[in-house]
Short mmCIF file of C-alpha atoms in Angstrom, two decimals:
data_model
loop_
_atom_site.label_atom_id
_atom_site.label_comp_id
_atom_site.label_asym_id
_atom_site.label_seq_id
_atom_site.Cartn_x
_atom_site.Cartn_y
_atom_site.Cartn_z
CA UNK A 1 -5.85 2.30 -7.74
CA UNK A 2 -2.43 0.75 -7.82
CA UNK A 3 -0.34 0.48 -10.97
CA UNK A 4 -0.28 -3.11 -12.32
CA UNK A 5 2.56 -4.97 -14.06
CA UNK A 6 3.26 -4.04 -17.66
CA UNK A 7 1.70 -0.59 -17.50
CA UNK A 8 4.97 1.36 -17.44
CA UNK A 9 8.04 -0.05 -19.21
CA UNK A 10 10.98 -1.78 -17.53
CA UNK A 11 13.66 0.93 -17.35
CA UNK A 12 11.28 3.53 -15.88
CA UNK A 13 9.91 0.97 -13.37
CA UNK A 14 13.49 0.16 -12.35
CA UNK A 15 14.30 3.86 -12.00
CA UNK A 16 11.25 4.37 -9.79
CA UNK A 17 12.36 1.30 -7.81
CA UNK A 18 15.68 3.02 -7.06
CA UNK A 19 13.84 6.16 -5.89
CA UNK A 20 11.54 4.02 -3.73
CA UNK A 21 14.43 2.11 -2.12
CA UNK A 22 16.21 5.40 -1.41
CA UNK A 23 12.98 6.83 0.05
CA UNK A 24 12.45 3.83 2.32
CA UNK A 25 16.11 3.90 3.41
CA UNK A 26 15.86 7.60 4.32
CA UNK A 27 12.56 6.82 6.07
CA UNK A 28 14.16 4.03 8.12
CA UNK A 29 17.03 6.27 9.26
CA UNK A 30 14.72 9.18 10.03
CA UNK A 31 12.14 7.05 11.80
CA UNK A 32 14.80 5.85 14.22
CA UNK A 33 15.43 9.49 15.04
CA UNK A 34 11.71 10.27 15.38
CA UNK A 35 10.79 7.18 17.42
CA UNK A 36 14.17 5.76 18.62
CA UNK A 37 13.88 2.15 19.80
CA UNK A 38 10.09 2.28 19.75
CA UNK A 39 10.24 2.36 15.94
CA UNK A 40 9.17 -1.22 15.22
CA UNK A 41 5.97 -1.43 17.31
CA UNK A 42 4.87 2.18 16.77
CA UNK A 43 5.53 2.37 13.02
CA UNK A 44 3.91 -1.04 12.69
CA UNK A 45 0.77 0.06 14.52
CA UNK A 46 0.60 3.33 12.56
CA UNK A 47 0.94 1.33 9.33
CA UNK A 48 -1.93 -0.86 10.51
CA UNK A 49 -3.88 2.36 11.16
CA UNK A 50 -3.16 3.65 7.64
CA UNK A 51 -4.21 0.27 6.26
CA UNK A 52 -7.48 0.35 8.22
CA UNK A 53 -8.23 3.98 7.43
CA UNK A 54 -7.86 3.27 3.72
CA UNK A 55 -10.88 0.98 4.07
CA UNK A 56 -12.92 3.88 5.43
CA UNK A 57 -14.99 4.89 2.44
CA UNK A 58 -16.67 8.23 2.20
CA UNK A 59 -19.31 9.02 -0.40
CA UNK A 60 -18.39 11.38 -3.24
CA UNK A 61 -20.85 12.87 -5.72
CA UNK A 62 -22.74 10.52 -8.02
CA UNK A 63 -22.83 7.38 -5.92
CA UNK A 64 -19.09 6.76 -6.11
CA UNK A 65 -16.99 6.64 -3.00
CA UNK A 66 -13.41 7.50 -2.34
CA UNK A 67 -10.96 6.53 0.32
CA UNK A 68 -8.09 8.21 2.03
CA UNK A 69 -4.52 7.75 0.74
CA UNK A 70 -3.30 8.83 4.15
CA UNK A 71 0.22 9.97 3.21
CA UNK A 72 -0.15 13.54 4.42
CA UNK A 73 -2.21 12.46 7.42
CA UNK A 74 0.43 9.97 8.56
CA UNK A 75 3.24 12.50 8.03
CA UNK A 76 1.50 15.17 10.14
CA UNK A 77 0.55 12.74 12.91
CA UNK A 78 3.83 10.82 13.29
CA UNK A 79 6.41 12.81 11.33
CA UNK A 80 7.49 12.69 7.69
CA UNK A 81 10.06 9.89 7.94
CA UNK A 82 7.79 7.51 9.81
CA UNK A 83 4.98 8.61 7.47
CA UNK A 84 6.89 7.57 4.33
CA UNK A 85 7.84 4.31 6.01
CA UNK A 86 4.27 3.48 7.05
CA UNK A 87 2.71 4.20 3.65
CA UNK A 88 5.55 2.29 1.92
CA UNK A 89 5.01 -0.70 4.22
CA UNK A 90 1.27 -0.67 3.50
CA UNK A 91 1.93 -0.60 -0.26
CA UNK A 92 4.58 -3.30 0.06
CA UNK A 93 2.13 -5.57 1.89
CA UNK A 94 -0.62 -4.90 -0.63
CA UNK A 95 1.71 -5.57 -3.55
CA UNK A 96 3.42 -8.65 -2.12
CA UNK A 97 0.63 -10.43 -0.28
CA UNK A 98 -2.64 -9.06 -1.62
CA UNK A 99 -1.65 -8.92 -5.31
CA UNK A 100 -2.90 -5.31 -5.33
CA UNK A 101 -0.51 -3.49 -7.65
CA UNK A 102 2.13 -5.30 -9.71
CA UNK A 103 5.35 -6.59 -8.22
CA UNK A 104 7.43 -4.84 -10.88
CA UNK A 105 5.40 -1.65 -10.34
CA UNK A 106 6.06 -1.66 -6.58
CA UNK A 107 8.74 1.00 -6.95
CA UNK A 108 6.37 3.20 -8.96
CA UNK A 109 3.56 2.79 -6.45
CA UNK A 110 5.81 3.55 -3.47
CA UNK A 111 7.41 6.52 -5.21
CA UNK A 112 4.09 8.05 -6.29
CA UNK A 113 1.78 7.26 -3.38
CA UNK A 114 4.34 7.14 -0.59
CA UNK A 115 7.27 9.44 -1.29
CA UNK A 116 5.54 12.11 -3.41
CA UNK A 117 2.40 12.50 -1.26
CA UNK A 118 4.44 12.73 1.93
CA UNK A 119 7.12 15.08 0.58
CA UNK A 120 4.63 17.41 -1.12
CA UNK A 121 1.93 17.15 1.55
CA UNK A 122 4.23 17.57 4.54
CA UNK A 123 6.36 20.22 2.81
CA UNK A 124 3.32 22.35 2.03
CA UNK A 125 1.96 21.72 5.52
CA UNK A 126 5.16 23.11 7.06
CA UNK A 127 5.22 26.03 4.62
CA UNK A 128 1.59 26.99 5.30
CA UNK A 129 2.03 26.59 9.04
CA UNK A 130 4.97 28.97 8.88
CA UNK A 131 2.79 31.63 7.26
CA UNK A 132 -0.07 31.27 9.75
CA UNK A 133 0.02 32.42 13.39
CA UNK A 134 1.66 29.84 15.66
CA UNK A 135 -1.53 28.47 17.21
CA UNK A 136 -3.18 25.08 17.35
CA UNK A 137 -6.06 26.38 15.24
CA UNK A 138 -3.67 26.88 12.31
CA UNK A 139 -2.81 23.19 12.17
CA UNK A 140 -6.00 21.91 10.44
CA UNK A 141 -5.79 24.72 7.86
CA UNK A 142 -2.21 23.83 6.99
CA UNK A 143 -3.15 20.12 6.95
CA UNK A 144 -5.98 20.92 4.52
CA UNK A 145 -3.62 22.73 2.13
CA UNK A 146 -0.98 19.98 2.29
CA UNK A 147 -3.43 17.14 1.64
CA UNK A 148 -5.30 19.11 -1.04
CA UNK A 149 -2.17 19.52 -3.18
CA UNK A 150 -0.52 16.17 -2.39
CA UNK A 151 -3.06 14.08 -4.33
CA UNK A 152 -2.98 16.00 -7.66
CA UNK A 153 0.82 16.22 -7.25
CA UNK A 154 0.94 12.41 -7.13
CA UNK A 155 -1.24 12.34 -10.27
CA UNK A 156 1.23 14.73 -11.98
CA UNK A 157 4.17 12.48 -11.13
CA UNK A 158 2.23 9.49 -12.45
CA UNK A 159 1.67 11.39 -15.71
CA UNK A 160 5.38 12.18 -15.86
CA UNK A 161 6.29 8.49 -15.49
CA UNK A 162 3.69 7.65 -18.11
CA UNK A 163 5.12 10.22 -20.51
CA UNK A 164 8.59 8.67 -20.19
CA UNK A 165 7.71 5.00 -20.02
CA UNK A 166 4.06 4.39 -20.88
CA UNK A 167 3.49 1.19 -22.85
CA UNK A 168 0.47 2.53 -24.77
CA UNK A 169 0.41 5.48 -27.13
CA UNK A 170 -2.12 7.74 -25.40
CA UNK A 171 -1.54 11.47 -25.84
CA UNK A 172 -0.03 12.93 -22.69
CA UNK A 173 -2.60 15.71 -22.70
CA UNK A 174 -5.42 13.19 -22.33
CA UNK A 175 -3.67 11.26 -19.55
CA UNK A 176 -2.79 14.44 -17.70
CA UNK A 177 -6.30 15.86 -18.10
CA UNK A 178 -8.06 12.74 -16.88
CA UNK A 179 -5.64 11.92 -14.05
CA UNK A 180 -5.29 15.43 -12.68
CA UNK A 181 -8.99 16.25 -13.14
CA UNK A 182 -10.12 13.22 -11.14
CA UNK A 183 -7.43 13.66 -8.52
CA UNK A 184 -8.26 17.30 -7.85
CA UNK A 185 -11.68 16.02 -6.73
CA UNK A 186 -10.13 13.19 -4.70
CA UNK A 187 -7.72 15.75 -3.23
CA UNK A 188 -10.63 17.82 -1.90
CA UNK A 189 -12.04 14.76 -0.11
CA UNK A 190 -8.59 13.86 1.19
CA UNK A 191 -8.07 17.42 2.44
CA UNK A 192 -11.40 17.56 4.28
CA UNK A 193 -10.87 14.20 6.00
CA UNK A 194 -7.20 14.91 6.80
CA UNK A 195 -7.95 18.32 8.34
CA UNK A 196 -10.90 16.98 10.35
CA UNK A 197 -8.93 13.94 11.58
CA UNK A 198 -5.90 16.02 12.59
CA UNK A 199 -8.09 18.50 14.45
CA UNK A 200 -9.91 15.71 16.30
CA UNK A 201 -6.61 14.18 17.43
CA UNK A 202 -5.38 17.65 18.35
CA UNK A 203 -8.44 18.19 20.55
CA UNK A 204 -7.84 15.00 22.56
CA UNK A 205 -4.09 14.32 22.52
CA UNK A 206 -2.24 17.39 21.16
CA UNK A 207 1.03 15.82 22.32
CA UNK A 208 0.62 13.01 19.76
CA UNK A 209 0.46 15.30 16.71
CA UNK A 210 4.05 15.45 15.49
CA UNK A 211 3.37 18.38 13.17
CA UNK A 212 2.01 20.52 16.03
CA UNK A 213 5.03 20.17 18.32
CA UNK A 214 6.33 23.45 19.63
CA UNK A 215 2.98 25.19 19.12
CA UNK A 216 1.60 24.70 22.62
CA UNK A 217 2.23 27.58 25.01
CA UNK A 218 4.63 26.54 27.78
CA UNK A 219 2.84 25.92 31.05
CA UNK A 220 3.35 28.63 33.64
CA UNK A 221 3.47 28.11 37.37
CA UNK A 222 1.09 30.19 39.44
CA UNK A 223 0.69 30.14 43.18
CA UNK A 224 -2.77 29.94 44.74
CA UNK A 225 -2.87 33.50 46.04
CA UNK A 226 -1.79 35.13 42.80
CA UNK A 227 -4.33 37.32 41.03
CA UNK A 228 -4.36 38.53 37.49
CA UNK B 1 -4.25 -13.46 15.22
CA UNK B 2 -7.93 -14.03 14.66
CA UNK B 3 -9.90 -11.81 12.36
CA UNK B 4 -6.75 -10.84 10.48
CA UNK B 5 -6.45 -10.84 6.73
CA UNK B 6 -4.67 -14.19 6.91
CA UNK B 7 -7.86 -16.21 6.82
CA UNK B 8 -9.06 -14.87 3.54
CA UNK B 9 -5.75 -15.36 1.75
CA UNK B 10 -4.12 -18.48 3.05
CA UNK B 11 -5.40 -21.97 2.25
CA UNK B 12 -3.86 -24.41 4.70
CA UNK B 13 -2.61 -27.53 2.98
CA UNK B 14 0.24 -29.94 2.71
CA UNK B 15 1.03 -29.89 -0.99
CA UNK B 16 4.60 -29.81 -2.35
CA UNK B 17 4.10 -26.07 -3.02
CA UNK B 18 3.02 -25.43 0.57
CA UNK B 19 6.11 -27.22 1.89
CA UNK B 20 8.67 -25.18 -0.09
CA UNK B 21 10.62 -22.64 2.01
CA UNK B 22 9.15 -19.13 1.65
CA UNK B 23 12.26 -17.42 0.29
CA UNK B 24 12.49 -19.97 -2.55
CA UNK B 25 8.88 -19.27 -3.47
CA UNK B 26 9.40 -15.49 -3.33
CA UNK B 27 12.38 -15.68 -5.68
CA UNK B 28 10.45 -18.00 -8.01
CA UNK B 29 7.58 -15.51 -8.10
CA UNK B 30 9.91 -12.60 -8.84
CA UNK B 31 11.62 -14.56 -11.62
CA UNK B 32 8.30 -15.54 -13.14
CA UNK B 33 6.91 -11.99 -13.05
CA UNK B 34 10.09 -10.54 -14.56
CA UNK B 35 9.86 -13.03 -17.45
CA UNK B 36 6.21 -12.15 -18.13
CA UNK B 37 6.64 -8.38 -18.09
CA UNK B 38 9.64 -8.46 -20.43
CA UNK B 39 7.88 -10.65 -23.01
CA UNK B 40 6.94 -8.70 -26.18
CA UNK B 41 3.18 -8.14 -26.21
CA UNK B 42 2.77 -9.49 -29.76
CA UNK B 43 3.89 -12.97 -28.65
CA UNK B 44 0.32 -14.00 -27.82
CA UNK B 45 1.08 -17.70 -27.44
CA UNK B 46 3.69 -17.00 -24.75
CA UNK B 47 1.05 -15.57 -22.43
CA UNK B 48 -1.05 -18.69 -22.93
CA UNK B 49 2.01 -20.74 -21.97
CA UNK B 50 2.56 -18.63 -18.83
CA UNK B 51 -1.08 -19.11 -17.86
CA UNK B 52 -0.71 -22.86 -18.36
CA UNK B 53 2.37 -22.84 -16.06
CA UNK B 54 0.36 -21.11 -13.35
CA UNK B 55 -2.46 -23.62 -13.84
CA UNK B 56 0.02 -26.44 -13.21
CA UNK B 57 1.25 -24.73 -10.03
CA UNK B 58 -2.35 -24.27 -8.86
CA UNK B 59 -3.09 -27.92 -9.56
CA UNK B 60 0.00 -29.12 -7.67
CA UNK B 61 -0.88 -26.80 -4.76
CA UNK B 62 -4.51 -27.97 -4.88
CA UNK B 63 -5.83 -24.40 -5.00
CA UNK B 64 -9.28 -24.48 -6.68
CA UNK B 65 -9.97 -22.18 -9.62
CA UNK B 66 -12.93 -20.57 -7.84
CA UNK B 67 -10.69 -19.38 -5.01
CA UNK B 68 -8.21 -17.79 -7.44
CA UNK B 69 -11.04 -16.15 -9.41
CA UNK B 70 -12.56 -14.63 -6.26
CA UNK B 71 -9.19 -13.24 -5.17
CA UNK B 72 -8.67 -11.80 -8.67
CA UNK B 73 -11.50 -9.31 -8.07
CA UNK B 74 -8.80 -7.04 -6.66
CA UNK B 75 -7.83 -6.10 -10.22
CA UNK B 76 -11.33 -4.99 -11.28
CA UNK B 77 -10.59 -1.22 -11.31
CA UNK B 78 -7.67 -1.57 -13.65
CA UNK B 79 -9.54 -3.98 -15.94
CA UNK B 80 -12.11 -1.22 -16.42
CA UNK B 81 -9.26 1.19 -17.12
CA UNK B 82 -7.67 -1.18 -19.65
CA UNK B 83 -11.01 -1.55 -21.45
CA UNK B 84 -10.98 2.24 -21.98
CA UNK B 85 -7.52 2.27 -23.58
CA UNK B 86 -8.54 1.31 -27.16
CA UNK B 87 -10.90 4.27 -27.24
CA UNK B 88 -8.52 6.95 -26.00
CA UNK B 89 -5.18 5.89 -27.52
CA UNK B 90 -3.81 7.48 -30.71
CA UNK B 91 -2.38 6.00 -33.88
CA UNK B 92 -3.88 3.98 -36.74
CA UNK B 93 -7.35 2.61 -36.09
CA UNK B 94 -8.94 -0.78 -36.73
CA UNK B 95 -12.56 -1.96 -36.88
CA UNK B 96 -13.57 -4.40 -34.14
CA UNK B 97 -17.21 -5.51 -33.87
CA UNK B 98 -18.29 -2.39 -35.76
CA UNK B 99 -16.37 -0.05 -33.47
CA UNK B 100 -13.43 2.03 -34.65
CA UNK B 101 -10.67 1.68 -32.07
CA UNK B 102 -6.98 2.52 -31.92
CA UNK B 103 -4.75 -0.39 -32.93
CA UNK B 104 -2.09 0.55 -30.43
CA UNK B 105 -4.68 1.06 -27.71
CA UNK B 106 -6.04 -2.43 -28.34
CA UNK B 107 -2.54 -3.92 -28.05
CA UNK B 108 -1.88 -1.77 -24.98
CA UNK B 109 -5.04 -3.00 -23.29
CA UNK B 110 -4.09 -6.60 -24.07
CA UNK B 111 -0.58 -5.96 -22.75
CA UNK B 112 -1.80 -4.54 -19.44
CA UNK B 113 -4.53 -7.14 -19.00
CA UNK B 114 -2.31 -10.13 -19.80
CA UNK B 115 0.72 -9.07 -17.75
CA UNK B 116 -1.33 -7.64 -14.90
CA UNK B 117 -3.54 -10.73 -14.63
CA UNK B 118 -0.58 -13.13 -14.68
CA UNK B 119 1.04 -11.10 -11.89
CA UNK B 120 -2.15 -11.13 -9.82
CA UNK B 121 -2.67 -14.88 -10.22
CA UNK B 122 0.96 -15.62 -9.35
CA UNK B 123 0.68 -13.40 -6.26
CA UNK B 124 -2.60 -15.04 -5.21
CA UNK B 125 -1.00 -18.49 -5.52
CA UNK B 126 1.96 -17.42 -3.38
CA UNK B 127 -0.31 -15.99 -0.66
CA UNK B 128 -2.60 -19.04 -0.82
CA UNK B 129 0.25 -21.49 -0.20
CA UNK B 130 2.37 -19.53 2.28
CA UNK B 131 1.49 -18.21 5.71
CA UNK B 132 2.05 -14.46 5.90
CA UNK B 133 4.38 -14.93 8.84
CA UNK B 134 6.48 -17.36 6.83
CA UNK B 135 6.60 -14.87 3.96
CA UNK B 136 8.05 -12.27 6.32
CA UNK B 137 10.73 -14.76 7.40
CA UNK B 138 11.40 -15.33 3.70
CA UNK B 139 11.84 -11.59 3.15
CA UNK B 140 14.30 -11.49 6.05
CA UNK B 141 16.22 -14.38 4.47
CA UNK B 142 16.39 -12.35 1.26
CA UNK B 143 18.21 -9.61 3.19
CA UNK B 144 15.40 -7.13 3.63
CA UNK B 145 16.38 -4.74 6.47
CA UNK B 146 15.33 -6.39 9.78
CA UNK B 147 13.67 -3.19 11.03
CA UNK B 148 11.43 -3.12 7.95
CA UNK B 149 10.53 -6.78 8.48
CA UNK B 150 9.70 -6.03 12.13
CA UNK B 151 7.45 -3.12 11.14
CA UNK B 152 5.70 -5.32 8.60
CA UNK B 153 5.20 -8.10 11.12
CA UNK B 154 3.68 -5.66 13.63
CA UNK B 155 1.40 -4.27 10.95
CA UNK B 156 0.35 -7.81 10.09
CA UNK B 157 -0.18 -8.87 13.69
CA UNK B 158 -2.24 -5.85 14.65
CA UNK B 159 -3.90 -5.16 11.30
CA UNK B 160 -6.77 -7.43 12.28
CA UNK B 161 -7.07 -5.83 15.72
CA UNK B 162 -7.16 -2.29 14.34
CA UNK B 163 -9.59 -3.21 11.57
CA UNK B 164 -11.89 -4.88 14.10
CA UNK B 165 -11.65 -1.78 16.29
CA UNK B 166 -12.76 0.32 13.33
CA UNK B 167 -15.61 -2.10 12.68
CA UNK B 168 -16.82 -1.72 16.27
CA UNK B 169 -16.76 2.08 15.90
CA UNK B 170 -18.80 1.79 12.72
CA UNK B 171 -21.38 -0.39 14.46
CA UNK B 172 -21.49 2.10 17.33
CA UNK B 173 -22.03 5.01 14.89
CA UNK B 174 -24.71 3.23 12.93
CA UNK B 175 -26.59 1.97 15.97
CA UNK B 176 -26.95 5.64 16.93
CA UNK B 177 -28.64 6.36 13.60
CA UNK B 178 -25.61 7.53 11.60
CA UNK B 179 -25.79 7.19 7.83
CA UNK B 180 -22.94 8.51 5.65
CA UNK B 181 -24.81 10.19 2.82
CA UNK B 182 -22.51 12.94 1.57
CA UNK B 183 -19.57 15.09 2.58
CA UNK B 184 -21.55 16.75 5.38
CA UNK B 185 -21.15 13.57 7.42
CA UNK B 186 -17.36 13.84 7.17
CA UNK B 187 -16.77 15.22 10.70
CA UNK B 188 -18.24 12.10 12.33
CA UNK B 189 -16.13 9.77 10.17
CA UNK B 190 -13.04 11.92 10.73
CA UNK B 191 -13.56 11.85 14.51
CA UNK B 192 -13.65 8.06 14.31
CA UNK B 193 -10.42 8.11 12.30
CA UNK B 194 -8.84 10.38 14.92
CA UNK B 195 -9.97 8.12 17.75
CA UNK B 196 -8.68 5.12 15.81
CA UNK B 197 -5.27 6.78 15.46
CA UNK B 198 -5.06 7.53 19.18
CA UNK B 199 -6.07 3.97 20.08
CA UNK B 200 -3.55 2.52 17.57
CA UNK B 201 -0.74 4.72 18.83
CA UNK B 202 -1.46 4.00 22.48
CA UNK B 203 -1.65 0.29 21.70
CA UNK B 204 1.76 0.63 20.05
CA UNK B 205 3.14 2.16 23.25
CA UNK B 206 1.68 -0.66 25.35
CA UNK B 207 3.07 -3.27 22.97
CA UNK B 208 6.50 -1.65 23.20
CA UNK B 209 6.42 -1.70 27.02
CA UNK B 210 5.30 -5.33 26.99
CA UNK B 211 8.21 -6.15 24.69
CA UNK B 212 10.69 -4.30 26.90
CA UNK B 213 9.51 -6.23 29.94
CA UNK B 214 10.21 -9.43 28.01
CA UNK B 215 13.77 -8.38 27.22
CA UNK B 216 13.45 -6.68 23.82
CA UNK B 217 16.71 -5.02 22.79
CA UNK B 218 15.87 -3.89 19.28
CA UNK B 219 16.09 -7.18 17.42
CA UNK B 220 13.64 -10.05 17.22
CA UNK B 221 14.99 -13.56 17.74
CA UNK B 222 14.54 -15.95 14.84
CA UNK B 223 12.78 -18.97 16.36
CA UNK B 224 12.60 -21.30 13.39
CA UNK B 225 15.44 -21.27 10.93
CA UNK B 226 14.19 -22.37 7.54
CA UNK B 227 17.13 -23.56 5.51
CA UNK B 228 16.40 -24.63 1.96
CA UNK B 229 17.93 -27.84 0.62
CA UNK B 230 19.27 -28.09 -2.91
CA UNK B 231 16.27 -30.21 -3.87
CA UNK B 232 13.88 -27.52 -2.62
CA UNK B 233 15.73 -24.83 -4.56
CA UNK B 234 15.53 -26.99 -7.66
CA UNK B 235 11.81 -27.58 -7.17
CA UNK B 236 11.15 -23.87 -6.73
CA UNK B 237 13.28 -23.06 -9.76
CA UNK B 238 11.11 -25.10 -12.14
CA UNK B 239 8.52 -22.30 -12.51
CA UNK B 240 10.95 -19.47 -13.37
CA UNK B 241 13.03 -21.86 -15.52
CA UNK B 242 9.98 -22.86 -17.54
CA UNK B 243 8.97 -19.20 -17.82
CA UNK B 244 12.47 -18.34 -18.98
CA UNK B 245 12.22 -20.98 -21.70
CA UNK B 246 8.92 -19.48 -22.90
CA UNK B 247 10.46 -16.00 -22.75
CA UNK B 248 13.47 -17.07 -24.83
CA UNK B 249 11.10 -18.70 -27.31
CA UNK B 250 9.09 -15.50 -27.58
CA UNK B 251 12.20 -13.40 -28.22
CA UNK B 252 13.64 -15.76 -30.85
CA UNK B 253 10.58 -15.82 -33.05
#
């Protein structure tokens, strides 16, 4: 669900807008480093992938269904900078052209769903990967942890913005309880799908998984007669 | 591109609104939305006036009400959320239809519903009267970084292709007897997502090579330069100007 107009007051929306612009600017610079001159087509196609994957519904308990946010997934697959950029572009398109999420709340939506999920998700992914043995089989576990925490973290940041600039007098405890409670559940779904998707890409094209670079054992040359 | 989202959003036409340059319309939309969100929520009549302004724009653009209503379904989740607000908010309570609800929550729900809905309708009208490609050109005119505009245009161009690819995978899964019932079916869906990523990425590489072979050097040439005349600016400015008048009226009372 994207934040609509008028939900969070003007100054806080503007502040979040500044964070979002800074995040996108850092993403643009970093993506050029990650993808060099291939940035435009590749980031565009990955953004289209994130957009499509968000339509992929999976059933949650009680007949409701959830969908992937994709921030952590994109960051692990193509790198954090390109990841922020892709999610931000998807949100920008949804806000500008599909009227999904308010125009004045665009900064909030990009900050919460783009910057926070990627920074928290990818940060935790790296941290967990550092603690686990340097093998390909560690990657899905680290991806699970990153995605699991990224969604409730985004809910926490939303609650924070609401506490500073909410336009309705709802006690912060109630907002935090409802938001974080629901998003812990969503986070579990996100974590399962993210880990499974990363491991399926890893099985077919390990070279494409940005977050798994440097984990593959270097190839060794052996002559035909050599025995071991 | 066929099958893209363009078909559902854009209504081809030749009305005065359709003919305005995209960057004028974007600025008009931003001005209008800023006026609505900064209007005090107690000025009920002002929101009626804003809605009337949008109705005039829709009439001039010949966008039927049914089309706008269908596209407004996108805001359903947050309407449900807004309806909850009076019951969870704090502060003094009032009786409405025999229910005791929070006064501030009621105002808050009205605030979110009114401002959110006006924003959605304005956005729907913009998308209905402007081709998405033209909107991207408009963004470039408004000094959005060219790289960002390029990424958006690639996402737009291939969004339909990738979505159709995903649809074919779904048909393939289901024709082999797959039904997504609960989380146990996740691996199959996740494998599709993984395959979709690989196909998207590889398509990106092919697109890049195709661009290189056609002389791409990092910037896209602008083929049609849309310059706005003073008359067009003035026409586009009528909506935000009228909204500004309503806004000033709401503040003065």
